[in-house]
PDB file of C-alpha atoms in Angstrom:
ATOM      1  CA  ALA A 296     -18.914  46.883 149.275  1.00 61.00           C
ATOM      2  CA  GLN A 297     -18.613  46.991 153.000  1.00 64.00           C
ATOM      3  CA  SER A 298     -15.570  48.251 154.837  1.00 85.00           C
ATOM      4  CA  VAL A 299     -14.456  48.921 158.365  1.00 90.00           C
ATOM      5  CA  THR A 300     -12.262  51.777 159.515  1.00 93.00           C
ATOM      6  CA  GLN A 301     -10.545  51.798 162.861  1.00 95.00           C
ATOM      7  CA  LEU A 302      -9.075  55.144 163.808  1.00 91.00           C
ATOM      8  CA  GLY A 303      -5.696  54.833 165.456  1.00 91.00           C
ATOM      9  CA  SER A 304      -3.516  51.774 165.044  1.00 92.00           C
ATOM     10  CA  HIS A 305      -2.089  52.356 168.537  1.00 95.00           C
ATOM     11  CA  VAL A 306      -3.835  53.785 171.574  1.00 97.00           C
ATOM     12  CA  SER A 307      -2.232  54.337 174.975  1.00 97.00           C
ATOM     13  CA  VAL A 308      -4.172  54.918 178.172  1.00 97.00           C
ATOM     14  CA  SER A 309      -3.249  55.020 181.826  1.00 97.00           C
ATOM     15  CA  GLU A 310      -4.458  52.290 184.106  1.00 97.00           C
ATOM     16  CA  GLY A 311      -7.874  53.329 185.433  1.00 97.00           C
ATOM     17  CA  ALA A 312      -8.558  55.729 182.551  1.00 98.00           C
ATOM     18  CA  LEU A 313     -11.339  55.516 180.008  1.00 97.00           C
ATOM     19  CA  VAL A 314     -10.736  53.311 177.002  1.00 98.00           C
ATOM     20  CA  LEU A 315     -12.230  54.472 173.697  1.00 98.00           C
ATOM     21  CA  LEU A 316     -11.506  52.592 170.482  1.00 98.00           C
ATOM     22  CA  ARG A 317     -13.163  53.947 167.374  1.00 97.00           C
ATOM     23  CA  CYS A 318     -14.797  52.007 164.570  1.00 96.00           C
ATOM     24  CA  ASN A 319     -16.747  53.253 161.576  1.00 94.00           C
ATOM     25  CA  TYR A 320     -18.289  51.042 158.950  1.00 91.00           C
ATOM     26  CA  SER A 321     -19.762  51.492 155.541  1.00 86.00           C
ATOM     27  CA  SER A 322     -22.614  49.272 154.565  1.00 71.00           C
ATOM     28  CA  SER A 323     -25.654  49.686 152.425  1.00 65.00           C
ATOM     29  CA  VAL A 324     -27.793  47.713 154.819  1.00 65.00           C
ATOM     30  CA  PRO A 325     -27.794  47.388 158.607  1.00 65.00           C
ATOM     31  CA  PRO A 326     -24.988  44.973 159.343  1.00 74.00           C
ATOM     32  CA  TYR A 327     -24.002  42.670 162.117  1.00 87.00           C
ATOM     33  CA  LEU A 328     -21.158  44.315 164.038  1.00 91.00           C
ATOM     34  CA  PHE A 329     -18.536  42.721 166.224  1.00 94.00           C
ATOM     35  CA  TRP A 330     -15.544  43.564 168.368  1.00 96.00           C
ATOM     36  CA  TYR A 331     -12.849  40.944 168.821  1.00 97.00           C
ATOM     37  CA  VAL A 332      -9.748  40.967 171.014  1.00 97.00           C
ATOM     38  CA  GLN A 333      -6.463  39.236 170.278  1.00 96.00           C
ATOM     39  CA  TYR A 334      -3.818  38.573 172.899  1.00 93.00           C
ATOM     40  CA  PRO A 335      -0.241  37.806 171.771  1.00 87.00           C
ATOM     41  CA  ASN A 336       0.174  34.488 170.001  1.00 82.00           C
ATOM     42  CA  GLN A 337      -3.507  33.695 170.252  1.00 88.00           C
ATOM     43  CA  GLY A 338      -6.526  33.717 168.011  1.00 91.00           C
ATOM     44  CA  LEU A 339      -9.311  36.258 168.173  1.00 94.00           C
ATOM     45  CA  GLN A 340     -11.930  36.165 170.886  1.00 94.00           C
ATOM     46  CA  LEU A 341     -15.358  37.762 170.652  1.00 94.00           C
ATOM     47  CA  LEU A 342     -15.847  40.716 173.004  1.00 96.00           C
ATOM     48  CA  LEU A 343     -19.352  41.716 171.973  1.00 95.00           C
ATOM     49  CA  LYS A 344     -21.717  41.864 169.046  1.00 92.00           C
ATOM     50  CA  TYR A 345     -24.598  43.917 167.728  1.00 91.00           C
ATOM     51  CA  THR A 346     -27.313  42.234 165.724  1.00 86.00           C
ATOM     52  CA  THR A 347     -30.657  43.922 166.282  1.00 82.00           C
ATOM     53  CA  GLY A 348     -32.462  45.605 169.137  1.00 83.00           C
ATOM     54  CA  ALA A 349     -30.742  47.580 171.852  1.00 84.00           C
ATOM     55  CA  THR A 350     -28.026  49.776 170.417  1.00 88.00           C
ATOM     56  CA  LEU A 351     -25.882  49.706 173.556  1.00 94.00           C
ATOM     57  CA  VAL A 352     -24.237  46.329 173.753  1.00 94.00           C
ATOM     58  CA  LYS A 353     -22.401  44.979 176.768  1.00 95.00           C
ATOM     59  CA  GLY A 354     -19.636  42.459 176.397  1.00 95.00           C
ATOM     60  CA  ILE A 355     -17.097  40.605 178.432  1.00 94.00           C
ATOM     61  CA  ASN A 356     -14.439  42.134 180.684  1.00 93.00           C
ATOM     62  CA  GLY A 357     -16.461  45.327 181.226  1.00 96.00           C
ATOM     63  CA  PHE A 358     -16.437  46.474 177.606  1.00 97.00           C
ATOM     64  CA  GLU A 359     -19.416  47.928 175.826  1.00 97.00           C
ATOM     65  CA  ALA A 360     -20.154  49.465 172.440  1.00 97.00           C
ATOM     66  CA  GLU A 361     -22.902  51.628 171.025  1.00 94.00           C
ATOM     67  CA  PHE A 362     -24.299  51.218 167.540  1.00 92.00           C
ATOM     68  CA  LYS A 363     -25.056  54.635 166.042  1.00 92.00           C
ATOM     69  CA  LYS A 364     -26.647  54.239 162.668  1.00 88.00           C
ATOM     70  CA  SER A 365     -26.662  57.962 161.913  1.00 89.00           C
ATOM     71  CA  GLU A 366     -22.904  58.085 162.432  1.00 91.00           C
ATOM     72  CA  THR A 367     -22.209  54.567 161.060  1.00 91.00           C
ATOM     73  CA  SER A 368     -20.131  54.004 164.147  1.00 93.00           C
ATOM     74  CA  PHE A 369     -19.625  51.226 166.651  1.00 95.00           C
ATOM     75  CA  HIS A 370     -17.081  52.554 169.136  1.00 97.00           C
ATOM     76  CA  LEU A 371     -15.782  50.346 171.943  1.00 98.00           C
ATOM     77  CA  THR A 372     -15.481  51.722 175.460  1.00 98.00           C
ATOM     78  CA  LYS A 373     -14.497  50.654 178.943  1.00 98.00           C
ATOM     79  CA  PRO A 374     -14.767  53.035 181.898  1.00 97.00           C
ATOM     80  CA  SER A 375     -11.550  51.983 183.615  1.00 97.00           C
ATOM     81  CA  ALA A 376      -8.591  50.340 181.886  1.00 97.00           C
ATOM     82  CA  HIS A 377      -6.826  47.410 183.465  1.00 97.00           C
ATOM     83  CA  MET A 378      -3.347  46.148 182.670  1.00 96.00           C
ATOM     84  CA  SER A 379      -4.864  42.919 181.384  1.00 95.00           C
ATOM     85  CA  ASP A 380      -6.709  44.904 178.676  1.00 97.00           C
ATOM     86  CA  ALA A 381      -3.475  45.376 176.754  1.00 97.00           C
ATOM     87  CA  ALA A 382      -4.116  43.574 173.477  1.00 96.00           C
ATOM     88  CA  GLU A 383      -5.121  44.209 169.878  1.00 96.00           C
ATOM     89  CA  TYR A 384      -8.756  44.951 169.146  1.00 97.00           C
ATOM     90  CA  PHE A 385     -10.547  44.361 165.874  1.00 96.00           C
ATOM     91  CA  CYS A 386     -13.850  45.726 164.714  1.00 95.00           C
ATOM     92  CA  ALA A 387     -15.694  43.583 162.172  1.00 93.00           C
ATOM     93  CA  VAL A 388     -18.830  43.754 160.081  1.00 89.00           C
ATOM     94  CA  ARG A 389     -20.724  40.853 158.618  1.00 84.00           C
ATOM     95  CA  LYS A 390     -23.026  41.091 155.683  1.00 76.00           C
ATOM     96  CA  ASP A 391     -25.025  38.323 154.047  1.00 72.00           C
ATOM     97  CA  SER A 392     -25.624  38.603 150.358  1.00 66.00           C
ATOM     98  CA  GLY A 393     -26.893  36.024 147.932  1.00 64.00           C
ATOM     99  CA  GLY A 394     -26.309  33.193 150.357  1.00 62.00           C
ATOM    100  CA  TYR A 395     -22.736  34.260 150.951  1.00 66.00           C
ATOM    101  CA  GLN A 396     -21.520  35.303 154.375  1.00 70.00           C
ATOM    102  CA  LYS A 397     -18.702  37.799 154.379  1.00 77.00           C
ATOM    103  CA  VAL A 398     -16.979  39.163 157.461  1.00 85.00           C
ATOM    104  CA  THR A 399     -14.679  42.142 156.998  1.00 87.00           C
ATOM    105  CA  PHE A 400     -12.236  43.156 159.701  1.00 91.00           C
ATOM    106  CA  GLY A 401     -10.721  46.515 160.444  1.00 93.00           C
ATOM    107  CA  THR A 402      -6.965  46.897 160.579  1.00 93.00           C
ATOM    108  CA  GLY A 403      -6.896  46.620 164.347  1.00 95.00           C
ATOM    109  CA  THR A 404      -5.980  48.903 167.243  1.00 96.00           C
ATOM    110  CA  LYS A 405      -3.261  47.951 169.686  1.00 96.00           C
ATOM    111  CA  LEU A 406      -4.127  49.091 173.171  1.00 97.00           C
ATOM    112  CA  GLN A 407      -1.299  49.863 175.562  1.00 97.00           C
ATOM    113  CA  VAL A 408      -2.111  50.335 179.235  1.00 97.00           C
ATOM    114  CA  ILE A 409       0.400  52.369 181.188  1.00 97.00           C
ATOM    115  CA  PRO A 410       0.738  51.668 184.918  1.00 95.00           C
TER     116      PRO A 410
ATOM    117  CA  LYS B 218     -17.387  22.016 174.242  1.00 64.00           C
ATOM    118  CA  ALA B 219     -13.968  21.864 172.611  1.00 77.00           C
ATOM    119  CA  GLY B 220     -12.843  24.949 170.727  1.00 93.00           C
ATOM    120  CA  VAL B 221     -11.424  25.297 167.264  1.00 96.00           C
ATOM    121  CA  THR B 222      -8.245  23.285 166.886  1.00 97.00           C
ATOM    122  CA  GLN B 223      -5.539  24.168 164.408  1.00 97.00           C
ATOM    123  CA  THR B 224      -2.497  22.088 163.617  1.00 97.00           C
ATOM    124  CA  PRO B 225       0.373  22.521 163.440  1.00 97.00           C
ATOM    125  CA  ARG B 226       0.820  25.592 165.636  1.00 96.00           C
ATOM    126  CA  TYR B 227       4.249  26.459 164.256  1.00 97.00           C
ATOM    127  CA  LEU B 228       6.078  25.419 161.143  1.00 96.00           C
ATOM    128  CA  ILE B 229       9.067  26.472 159.107  1.00 98.00           C
ATOM    129  CA  LYS B 230       9.310  25.888 155.372  1.00 98.00           C
ATOM    130  CA  THR B 231      11.598  26.999 152.590  1.00 98.00           C
ATOM    131  CA  ARG B 232      10.685  28.805 149.407  1.00 98.00           C
ATOM    132  CA  GLY B 233       9.139  26.571 146.783  1.00 97.00           C
ATOM    133  CA  GLN B 234       7.811  24.020 149.228  1.00 98.00           C
ATOM    134  CA  GLN B 235       4.160  23.456 149.904  1.00 98.00           C
ATOM    135  CA  VAL B 236       2.288  23.336 153.205  1.00 98.00           C
ATOM    136  CA  THR B 237      -0.999  21.959 154.462  1.00 98.00           C
ATOM    137  CA  LEU B 238      -2.735  23.352 157.532  1.00 98.00           C
ATOM    138  CA  SER B 239      -5.581  21.676 159.340  1.00 98.00           C
ATOM    139  CA  CYS B 240      -8.578  23.031 161.211  1.00 98.00           C
ATOM    140  CA  SER B 241     -11.138  21.156 163.295  1.00 97.00           C
ATOM    141  CA  PRO B 242     -14.198  23.323 163.995  1.00 96.00           C
ATOM    142  CA  ILE B 243     -16.385  23.364 167.049  1.00 94.00           C
ATOM    143  CA  SER B 244     -18.760  20.430 167.056  1.00 93.00           C
ATOM    144  CA  GLY B 245     -21.931  21.362 165.178  1.00 90.00           C
ATOM    145  CA  HIS B 246     -20.337  24.211 163.250  1.00 91.00           C
ATOM    146  CA  ARG B 247     -20.478  23.612 159.530  1.00 90.00           C
ATOM    147  CA  SER B 248     -18.890  26.838 158.322  1.00 90.00           C
ATOM    148  CA  VAL B 249     -15.121  27.235 158.343  1.00 94.00           C
ATOM    149  CA  SER B 250     -13.313  30.387 157.276  1.00 94.00           C
ATOM    150  CA  TRP B 251      -9.605  30.987 156.837  1.00 96.00           C
ATOM    151  CA  TYR B 252      -7.722  34.234 157.355  1.00 96.00           C
ATOM    152  CA  GLN B 253      -4.141  35.316 156.826  1.00 96.00           C
ATOM    153  CA  GLN B 254      -2.763  37.744 159.385  1.00 95.00           C
ATOM    154  CA  THR B 255       0.418  39.738 158.791  1.00 93.00           C
ATOM    155  CA  PRO B 256       1.726  42.902 160.455  1.00 88.00           C
ATOM    156  CA  GLY B 257       1.502  44.845 157.210  1.00 82.00           C
ATOM    157  CA  GLN B 258      -1.820  43.654 155.813  1.00 85.00           C
ATOM    158  CA  GLY B 259      -3.786  42.817 158.935  1.00 87.00           C
ATOM    159  CA  LEU B 260      -6.478  40.156 158.670  1.00 91.00           C
ATOM    160  CA  GLN B 261      -7.115  39.095 155.117  1.00 92.00           C
ATOM    161  CA  PHE B 262      -9.966  36.763 154.224  1.00 92.00           C
ATOM    162  CA  LEU B 263      -8.883  33.679 152.296  1.00 95.00           C
ATOM    163  CA  PHE B 264     -12.012  31.563 151.853  1.00 91.00           C
ATOM    164  CA  GLU B 265     -15.072  30.134 153.532  1.00 91.00           C
ATOM    165  CA  TYR B 266     -16.348  26.587 153.319  1.00 92.00           C
ATOM    166  CA  PHE B 267     -19.793  25.330 154.186  1.00 90.00           C
ATOM    167  CA  SER B 268     -21.047  21.791 153.622  1.00 89.00           C
ATOM    168  CA  GLU B 269     -17.855  20.873 151.765  1.00 93.00           C
ATOM    169  CA  THR B 270     -18.356  23.693 149.253  1.00 92.00           C
ATOM    170  CA  GLN B 271     -16.351  26.867 148.934  1.00 91.00           C
ATOM    171  CA  ARG B 272     -18.878  29.654 149.415  1.00 87.00           C
ATOM    172  CA  ASN B 273     -16.674  32.697 149.301  1.00 85.00           C
ATOM    173  CA  LYS B 274     -13.129  33.496 148.297  1.00 89.00           C
ATOM    174  CA  GLY B 275     -10.804  36.362 149.011  1.00 90.00           C
ATOM    175  CA  ASN B 276      -8.305  37.972 146.694  1.00 92.00           C
ATOM    176  CA  PHE B 277      -5.440  35.490 146.888  1.00 96.00           C
ATOM    177  CA  PRO B 278      -3.576  33.706 144.089  1.00 96.00           C
ATOM    178  CA  GLY B 279      -4.431  30.173 143.062  1.00 96.00           C
ATOM    179  CA  ARG B 280      -1.508  28.857 145.108  1.00 97.00           C
ATOM    180  CA  PHE B 281      -3.844  29.102 148.063  1.00 98.00           C
ATOM    181  CA  SER B 282      -6.478  26.415 148.116  1.00 97.00           C
ATOM    182  CA  GLY B 283      -8.654  24.645 150.607  1.00 97.00           C
ATOM    183  CA  ARG B 284     -11.170  21.952 151.129  1.00 97.00           C
ATOM    184  CA  GLN B 285     -13.679  20.780 153.668  1.00 97.00           C
ATOM    185  CA  PHE B 286     -14.503  17.230 154.598  1.00 97.00           C
ATOM    186  CA  SER B 287     -17.853  15.674 155.465  1.00 96.00           C
ATOM    187  CA  ASN B 288     -17.104  16.027 159.188  1.00 94.00           C
ATOM    188  CA  SER B 289     -16.601  19.793 158.627  1.00 94.00           C
ATOM    189  CA  ARG B 290     -12.864  19.612 159.228  1.00 97.00           C
ATOM    190  CA  SER B 291     -10.985  21.801 156.815  1.00 98.00           C
ATOM    191  CA  GLU B 292      -7.527  22.000 155.327  1.00 98.00           C
ATOM    192  CA  MET B 293      -5.808  24.755 153.467  1.00 98.00           C
ATOM    193  CA  ASN B 294      -2.849  24.290 151.195  1.00 98.00           C
ATOM    194  CA  VAL B 295      -0.276  26.743 149.960  1.00 98.00           C
ATOM    195  CA  SER B 296       1.902  25.583 147.095  1.00 96.00           C
ATOM    196  CA  THR B 297       5.178  27.035 145.853  1.00 97.00           C
ATOM    197  CA  LEU B 298       5.744  28.997 149.009  1.00 98.00           C
ATOM    198  CA  GLU B 299       7.077  32.540 148.829  1.00 97.00           C
ATOM    199  CA  LEU B 300       8.725  34.605 151.559  1.00 97.00           C
ATOM    200  CA  GLY B 301       5.634  36.797 151.684  1.00 96.00           C
ATOM    201  CA  ASP B 302       3.503  33.842 152.727  1.00 97.00           C
ATOM    202  CA  SER B 303       5.018  34.013 156.206  1.00 97.00           C
ATOM    203  CA  ALA B 304       2.049  34.778 158.414  1.00 97.00           C
ATOM    204  CA  LEU B 305      -0.316  33.602 161.088  1.00 96.00           C
ATOM    205  CA  TYR B 306      -3.079  31.585 159.458  1.00 97.00           C
ATOM    206  CA  LEU B 307      -6.286  31.664 161.438  1.00 96.00           C
ATOM    207  CA  CYS B 308      -9.222  29.359 161.096  1.00 96.00           C
ATOM    208  CA  ALA B 309     -12.649  30.282 162.386  1.00 95.00           C
ATOM    209  CA  SER B 310     -15.818  28.272 162.604  1.00 93.00           C
ATOM    210  CA  SER B 311     -19.380  29.418 162.917  1.00 89.00           C
ATOM    211  CA  PHE B 312     -22.910  28.107 163.032  1.00 82.00           C
ATOM    212  CA  ARG B 313     -24.079  29.553 159.748  1.00 68.00           C
ATOM    213  CA  GLY B 314     -27.575  30.900 159.888  1.00 63.00           C
ATOM    214  CA  ASP B 315     -27.440  32.738 163.173  1.00 62.00           C
ATOM    215  CA  THR B 316     -25.597  35.953 163.860  1.00 66.00           C
ATOM    216  CA  GLY B 317     -22.525  34.265 162.480  1.00 71.00           C
ATOM    217  CA  GLU B 318     -20.043  35.167 165.138  1.00 85.00           C
ATOM    218  CA  LEU B 319     -16.730  33.550 164.419  1.00 90.00           C
ATOM    219  CA  PHE B 320     -14.903  31.288 166.828  1.00 93.00           C
ATOM    220  CA  PHE B 321     -11.182  31.342 166.159  1.00 95.00           C
ATOM    221  CA  GLY B 322      -8.452  28.825 166.676  1.00 96.00           C
ATOM    222  CA  GLU B 323      -5.050  29.889 167.975  1.00 95.00           C
ATOM    223  CA  GLY B 324      -3.608  29.846 164.495  1.00 96.00           C
ATOM    224  CA  SER B 325      -0.766  28.228 162.613  1.00 97.00           C
ATOM    225  CA  ARG B 326       2.322  30.389 162.388  1.00 96.00           C
ATOM    226  CA  LEU B 327       4.125  29.762 159.128  1.00 97.00           C
ATOM    227  CA  THR B 328       7.653  30.982 158.534  1.00 97.00           C
ATOM    228  CA  VAL B 329       9.053  30.738 155.034  1.00 98.00           C
ATOM    229  CA  LEU B 330      12.851  30.935 154.722  1.00 97.00           C
TER     230      LEU B 330
END
C-alpha cells in the first residue's frame, strides 16, 4: 500500500526566507508525485508534478521539488517566501494498479508567512 | 476551458436527512473522484468514477454513494446524515490515461446540525 508522510502540520517562515516543506512516500514502484496548494475556502490547485525524467521539477509561483528515489522524498522548496504563499500544501502520490487509479494525499502542511 | 463546477457551494442539513452534491468535470475529462476534507482527518478518498462505473472506493460506510452520468457529470449522495459528516466535499476530474493530475472544484461545504 502506498502512503504519504508530510513532516510538520504547521510551518512558519519569515517573508523572504527559504520555504521547505517535506514529503516522504512509500511505494513499491516509482510513482507519480504531486504537490497541491489550497487557499482558504477553495479547492486544491496543482503546483507541480513528477512523472518521469528530470528529477528536479519546477512549478508555478516559483516553487520546485526534487524527486529523490534513494530517500523516497519529494520535498517542496521556494527560495524566497512571499505573503501570498500562505496556504495549505498537500503532497500526493498516484499509483495505477489493475486498471485502478488511486491518489493518496498527505495530511497537509499549513504554511504561515510572517512579515 | 471551464473548470470543475460543484453545486451547491454551501448547505446546511439536519441529522437524519439526506443530501445530494453535484459535480461537472472539465470538458473531455471522463474520470471524477470525490474526497471528504475535515480538519481532523484531512483529505479522505471517497470514490472514483470513470465511464459511468465506479472504479475505486474508499473506506466509507454505505450511506455514501455516487453515480456518474453519460456526460461524465457526477453526483454523490449521503443518506441518514450524521454530525460527523460535516465537511468540505471536493470533486476532482482528470483525463484518465495520462499522468492523472487532478483538477479540483471549489467544493461543497456541508454542515450537519
